[in-house]
Coordinates of C-alpha atoms in Angstrom, one line a residue:
M276 CA -13.6 -49.5 -47.9
R277 CA -17.3 -49.4 -47.9
L278 CA -18.5 -52.9 -47.7
I279 CA -21.6 -55.1 -47.6
F280 CA -21.2 -58.4 -45.8
M281 CA -23.2 -61.5 -46.7
G282 CA -23.1 -64.6 -44.6
T283 CA -25.2 -66.8 -42.2
P284 CA -23.5 -69.6 -40.2
E285 CA -20.8 -69.5 -37.5
F286 CA -18.2 -70.0 -40.2
S287 CA -18.8 -66.5 -41.5
V288 CA -18.5 -64.7 -38.2
P289 CA -14.7 -64.3 -37.9
A290 CA -14.6 -62.7 -41.4
L291 CA -17.2 -60.2 -40.4
Q292 CA -15.3 -59.4 -37.1
A293 CA -11.9 -59.2 -39.0
L294 CA -13.3 -56.7 -41.6
H295 CA -14.8 -54.7 -38.7
D296 CA -11.5 -54.8 -36.7
A297 CA -9.6 -53.7 -39.8
G298 CA -11.5 -50.5 -39.9
H299 CA -13.6 -51.1 -43.0
E300 CA -17.1 -49.4 -43.1
I301 CA -19.6 -52.2 -43.2
V302 CA -22.8 -50.5 -44.3
A303 CA -25.1 -53.6 -44.2
V304 CA -25.1 -57.2 -43.4
Y305 CA -27.2 -59.6 -45.4
T306 CA -28.1 -62.9 -43.8
Q307 CA -30.7 -65.7 -43.8
P308 CA -34.0 -64.9 -41.9
P309 CA -34.4 -66.0 -38.3
R310 CA -35.6 -69.6 -38.2
P311 CA -36.8 -72.2 -35.6
A312 CA -33.9 -73.8 -33.8
G313 CA -33.2 -76.2 -30.9
R314 CA -35.6 -78.5 -29.2
G315 CA -38.0 -75.8 -28.4
K316 CA -38.0 -74.6 -32.1
A317 CA -37.7 -71.0 -30.8
I318 CA -37.2 -68.4 -33.6
R319 CA -33.5 -67.5 -33.6
P320 CA -31.4 -65.2 -35.7
S321 CA -28.4 -66.6 -37.5
P322 CA -24.9 -66.4 -35.9
V323 CA -24.0 -63.6 -38.4
H324 CA -27.2 -61.7 -37.5
K325 CA -26.3 -61.8 -33.9
A326 CA -22.7 -60.7 -34.5
A327 CA -23.9 -57.8 -36.7
D328 CA -26.3 -56.7 -34.0
A329 CA -23.5 -56.7 -31.4
L330 CA -21.3 -54.6 -33.7
G331 CA -24.2 -52.1 -34.5
I332 CA -24.4 -52.9 -38.3
P333 CA -27.8 -52.8 -39.9
V334 CA -29.1 -56.3 -41.0
R335 CA -31.2 -57.3 -43.9
H336 CA -32.6 -60.8 -44.3
P337 CA -34.7 -61.2 -47.4
L338 CA -36.3 -64.6 -47.9
S339 CA -35.3 -64.6 -51.5
L340 CA -33.3 -62.6 -54.0
R341 CA -34.8 -64.1 -57.2
K342 CA -36.9 -61.5 -59.0
N343 CA -36.8 -59.3 -55.9
E344 CA -36.3 -56.0 -57.7
E345 CA -36.9 -54.0 -54.5
E346 CA -34.0 -55.7 -52.8
W347 CA -31.7 -55.3 -55.9
A348 CA -32.4 -51.5 -55.7
A349 CA -31.7 -51.4 -52.0
F350 CA -28.5 -53.3 -52.4
A351 CA -27.3 -51.0 -55.3
A352 CA -28.2 -47.9 -53.2
L353 CA -25.7 -48.9 -50.6
N354 CA -23.0 -47.7 -53.0
A355 CA -20.6 -50.4 -51.7
D356 CA -17.0 -50.8 -52.9
A357 CA -17.4 -54.5 -52.6
A358 CA -19.6 -57.2 -51.1
I359 CA -17.9 -59.9 -49.1
V360 CA -19.8 -63.3 -49.3
A361 CA -19.2 -66.2 -47.0
A362 CA -21.6 -69.1 -46.8
Y363 CA -24.6 -66.7 -47.3
G364 CA -27.0 -69.4 -48.6
L365 CA -28.8 -67.5 -51.4
I366 CA -27.8 -67.2 -55.0
L367 CA -26.9 -63.7 -56.0
P368 CA -28.5 -62.6 -59.4
Q369 CA -26.2 -60.9 -61.9
V370 CA -27.6 -57.5 -61.1
M371 CA -26.3 -57.8 -57.6
L372 CA -23.0 -59.2 -58.6
D373 CA -22.4 -56.2 -60.7
A374 CA -23.6 -53.6 -58.2
P375 CA -20.5 -53.0 -56.0
R376 CA -17.6 -51.1 -57.5
L377 CA -15.2 -54.1 -57.2
G378 CA -18.0 -56.7 -57.5
C379 CA -18.7 -59.5 -55.0
L380 CA -15.8 -61.5 -53.4
N381 CA -16.5 -65.0 -52.0
I382 CA -14.7 -66.7 -49.1
H383 CA -14.8 -70.3 -50.2
A384 CA -13.6 -73.1 -47.8
S385 CA -11.5 -75.2 -50.3
L386 CA -8.5 -74.9 -52.6
L387 CA -10.5 -74.2 -55.8
P388 CA -11.1 -75.8 -58.2
R389 CA -11.3 -78.7 -55.9
W390 CA -14.6 -79.0 -54.0
R391 CA -16.8 -76.4 -55.6
G392 CA -20.3 -76.6 -54.0
A393 CA -22.1 -77.0 -50.7
S394 CA -20.0 -79.2 -48.5
P395 CA -16.3 -78.5 -49.2
I396 CA -15.2 -79.0 -45.7
Q397 CA -16.9 -82.4 -45.2
S398 CA -16.0 -83.6 -48.7
S399 CA -12.2 -83.0 -48.2
V400 CA -12.1 -85.0 -45.0
L401 CA -14.3 -87.8 -46.5
A402 CA -12.1 -88.1 -49.5
G403 CA -8.9 -88.4 -47.5
D404 CA -7.4 -85.2 -48.8
T405 CA -4.1 -84.2 -47.1
E406 CA -4.8 -80.5 -47.3
S407 CA -7.6 -78.0 -47.5
G408 CA -7.7 -74.3 -47.5
V409 CA -9.5 -71.1 -48.3
T410 CA -9.9 -69.4 -51.7
I411 CA -10.9 -65.8 -52.2
M412 CA -12.5 -65.5 -55.6
Q413 CA -14.4 -63.0 -57.7
M414 CA -17.9 -64.2 -58.0
E415 CA -19.7 -64.9 -61.2
A416 CA -22.9 -66.6 -62.2
G417 CA -21.4 -70.2 -62.2
L418 CA -21.1 -72.3 -59.1
D419 CA -17.8 -71.3 -57.5
T420 CA -16.3 -70.9 -61.0
G421 CA -15.0 -67.3 -60.7
P422 CA -11.4 -66.2 -61.0
M423 CA -9.2 -66.5 -57.9
L424 CA -7.5 -63.6 -56.1
V425 CA -5.6 -65.6 -53.4
H426 CA -5.7 -68.9 -51.6
A427 CA -3.9 -70.5 -48.6
A428 CA -3.7 -74.0 -47.5
T429 CA -3.9 -75.9 -44.2
P430 CA -3.1 -79.6 -43.5
I431 CA -5.6 -82.3 -43.0
T432 CA -4.2 -84.9 -40.5
P433 CA -5.6 -88.3 -39.4
A434 CA -7.1 -86.4 -36.4
T435 CA -8.8 -83.7 -38.4
T436 CA -12.6 -83.5 -38.1
A437 CA -15.1 -81.4 -39.9
T438 CA -15.3 -79.3 -36.7
T439 CA -11.6 -78.6 -36.4
L440 CA -11.2 -77.9 -40.1
H441 CA -14.2 -75.7 -40.0
D442 CA -12.7 -73.6 -37.3
A443 CA -9.3 -73.4 -39.0
L444 CA -10.7 -72.3 -42.3
S445 CA -13.1 -69.9 -40.7
A446 CA -10.2 -68.0 -39.0
L447 CA -8.1 -68.3 -42.2
G448 CA -10.9 -66.8 -44.3
G449 CA -11.1 -63.7 -42.1
E450 CA -7.3 -63.2 -42.4
L451 CA -7.3 -63.7 -46.1
V452 CA -10.1 -61.4 -47.0
V453 CA -8.6 -58.5 -45.0
S454 CA -5.4 -59.1 -46.9
V455 CA -7.1 -59.1 -50.3
L456 CA -8.8 -55.8 -49.6
S457 CA -5.5 -54.3 -48.6
N458 CA -3.6 -55.5 -51.7
L459 CA -6.3 -56.1 -54.4
P460 CA -4.3 -58.8 -56.2
Q461 CA -4.9 -59.6 -59.8
A462 CA -7.6 -62.3 -60.3
T463 CA -6.5 -65.4 -62.2
P464 CA -8.9 -67.9 -63.9
Q465 CA -9.3 -71.3 -62.1
P466 CA -7.5 -74.3 -63.7
E467 CA -9.6 -76.3 -66.0
D468 CA -8.4 -79.6 -64.6
G469 CA -8.8 -80.9 -61.0
V470 CA -12.5 -79.7 -60.7
T471 CA -14.5 -81.7 -58.1
Y472 CA -17.9 -81.0 -56.6
A473 CA -19.0 -81.2 -53.0
P474 CA -22.7 -82.2 -52.9
R475 CA -25.3 -81.0 -50.5
L476 CA -25.4 -83.5 -47.7
T477 CA -28.4 -85.4 -46.3
K478 CA -28.9 -87.4 -43.2
E479 CA -28.6 -90.7 -45.2
D480 CA -25.0 -89.7 -46.0
G481 CA -24.2 -90.4 -42.4
R482 CA -25.3 -94.1 -42.5
I483 CA -22.2 -96.3 -41.8
N484 CA -21.6 -99.2 -44.3
W485 CA -19.4 -101.6 -42.4
Q486 CA -18.3 -103.2 -45.7
D487 CA -16.1 -100.2 -46.1
S488 CA -12.6 -100.3 -44.8
A489 CA -11.9 -99.0 -41.3
S490 CA -10.0 -96.1 -42.8
A491 CA -12.9 -95.0 -45.0
T492 CA -15.3 -95.4 -42.1
D493 CA -13.1 -93.4 -39.8
R494 CA -13.0 -90.7 -42.4
R495 CA -16.8 -90.7 -42.7
I496 CA -17.3 -90.3 -38.9
R497 CA -14.7 -87.5 -38.8
A498 CA -16.2 -85.8 -41.9
L499 CA -19.9 -85.9 -40.9
T500 CA -19.9 -85.2 -37.3
P501 CA -21.6 -83.2 -36.0
W502 CA -23.8 -82.8 -39.1
P503 CA -25.4 -84.7 -40.6
G504 CA -24.0 -87.1 -38.1
T505 CA -23.1 -90.8 -38.6
F506 CA -25.1 -93.7 -37.4
T507 CA -25.6 -97.4 -37.4
S508 CA -28.4 -99.8 -36.4
T509 CA -28.7 -102.8 -34.2
E510 CA -30.3 -106.1 -35.3
D511 CA -33.6 -104.9 -33.9
G512 CA -33.5 -101.6 -35.8
T513 CA -32.4 -99.4 -32.9
I514 CA -30.5 -96.4 -34.4
L515 CA -27.2 -95.6 -32.7
K516 CA -25.4 -92.3 -33.4
I517 CA -21.7 -92.4 -33.5
G518 CA -19.7 -89.4 -32.2
S519 CA -16.2 -90.6 -32.7
A520 CA -14.1 -93.7 -33.1
E521 CA -10.5 -95.0 -32.8
L522 CA -9.1 -96.4 -36.0
L523 CA -7.7 -99.9 -35.9
A524 CA -6.8 -100.2 -39.5
D525 CA -4.3 -103.1 -39.0
K526 CA -6.4 -105.3 -36.7
Q527 CA -6.9 -108.8 -38.1
H528 CA -10.2 -110.5 -37.8
S529 CA -12.4 -113.1 -39.7
A530 CA -15.7 -111.7 -38.6
P531 CA -18.3 -110.3 -41.0
P532 CA -18.3 -106.6 -41.3
G533 CA -20.5 -104.9 -38.6
T534 CA -19.7 -107.5 -36.0
V535 CA -19.0 -106.4 -32.5
L536 CA -15.6 -108.1 -31.7
D537 CA -15.2 -107.4 -28.0
D538 CA -16.6 -105.7 -24.9
T539 CA -14.9 -102.4 -25.8
L540 CA -17.2 -101.7 -28.9
T541 CA -14.5 -102.8 -31.4
I542 CA -16.5 -103.3 -34.7
A543 CA -15.2 -105.3 -37.8
C544 CA -15.0 -103.4 -41.0
G545 CA -14.4 -104.6 -44.5
T546 CA -10.7 -104.4 -43.7
G547 CA -9.5 -103.5 -40.2
A548 CA -11.7 -102.4 -37.4
L549 CA -12.9 -99.3 -35.4
R550 CA -13.4 -98.9 -31.7
L551 CA -16.3 -96.6 -31.0
T552 CA -15.4 -94.0 -28.4
L553 CA -18.5 -91.8 -28.4
I554 CA -22.0 -93.2 -29.0
Q555 CA -25.6 -92.2 -28.4
K556 CA -28.7 -94.2 -28.0
P557 CA -32.2 -92.9 -29.0
G558 CA -33.4 -90.3 -26.6
G559 CA -30.0 -90.2 -24.8
R560 CA -27.0 -88.1 -24.8
M561 CA -23.6 -88.7 -26.5
M562 CA -21.4 -90.7 -24.0
D563 CA -18.2 -92.5 -23.9
A564 CA -18.3 -96.3 -24.8
Q565 CA -17.9 -97.5 -21.2
T566 CA -20.7 -95.3 -19.9
F567 CA -22.9 -96.3 -22.9
L568 CA -22.4 -100.1 -22.2
R569 CA -23.5 -99.8 -18.6
G570 CA -27.0 -99.0 -19.9
F571 CA -27.1 -100.7 -23.3
S572 CA -26.0 -104.2 -24.2
L573 CA -24.0 -104.8 -27.3
P574 CA -22.3 -108.2 -26.6
S575 CA -19.5 -109.8 -28.8
G576 CA -21.1 -111.3 -31.9
T577 CA -23.8 -108.6 -32.3
R578 CA -24.2 -107.5 -35.9
L579 CA -24.6 -103.8 -36.7
A580 CA -26.0 -102.7 -40.0

């Protein structure tokens, strides 16, 4: 098929590669414009942009599509059979949704209608879901409301992190979209019940509330690492970033939540406890607990907030 691909982050790259490997003609890739990144704030193209360059596919990166009639015309002139959208980052106006012969198909990282919105991967881990998946849907004007063509599930285990789930769903999305274009299944409306929304995350979402249970806190760390990242603060206000922790849900203690219980960084939660296994002090790097404690004192009885 003659396709347009629209995506930006690393999540989208396997789908682009899978479509290319399946022999589809990808006439253009749309992605977010190059932006400053890294400590040096050098201008860098998106992961999808770099992948498209490597495949020799023309790249377009408009700053906005809203009221951008020139871009609408250029998009329509590509005469695509379909546009495949995977975490592109811009809202497509109706004129663009209608331009390809088969419309625009979205690779969404959840089992719709659960977790419509911006952070489906993190939200599923944070909520304690036992499974997630990918849905290929026909795009319409509403937020992830379009009819579904196919979906596939993958389990969420007590060891699943946002990173591992991201990678699993990214690969699954590439497989599914190739299958959809081969079979063109009939789209079915999303169920009206079971709708949940995954909000856009902020850095403040990563603040640990030690009043929460150890299980809930463990899910927050696994869901929000590496971004926006989870953190806590010491009694003097020093911010400590948390990279990972070991869940000790059954540990009995009578200490107030946030109390350091021993010399292995076991922290009291509302119920149970967590042992911090990767932690980072300001200006430092993420390190294991033993290495961290050689250069930063957190004695038993210290309260974290």
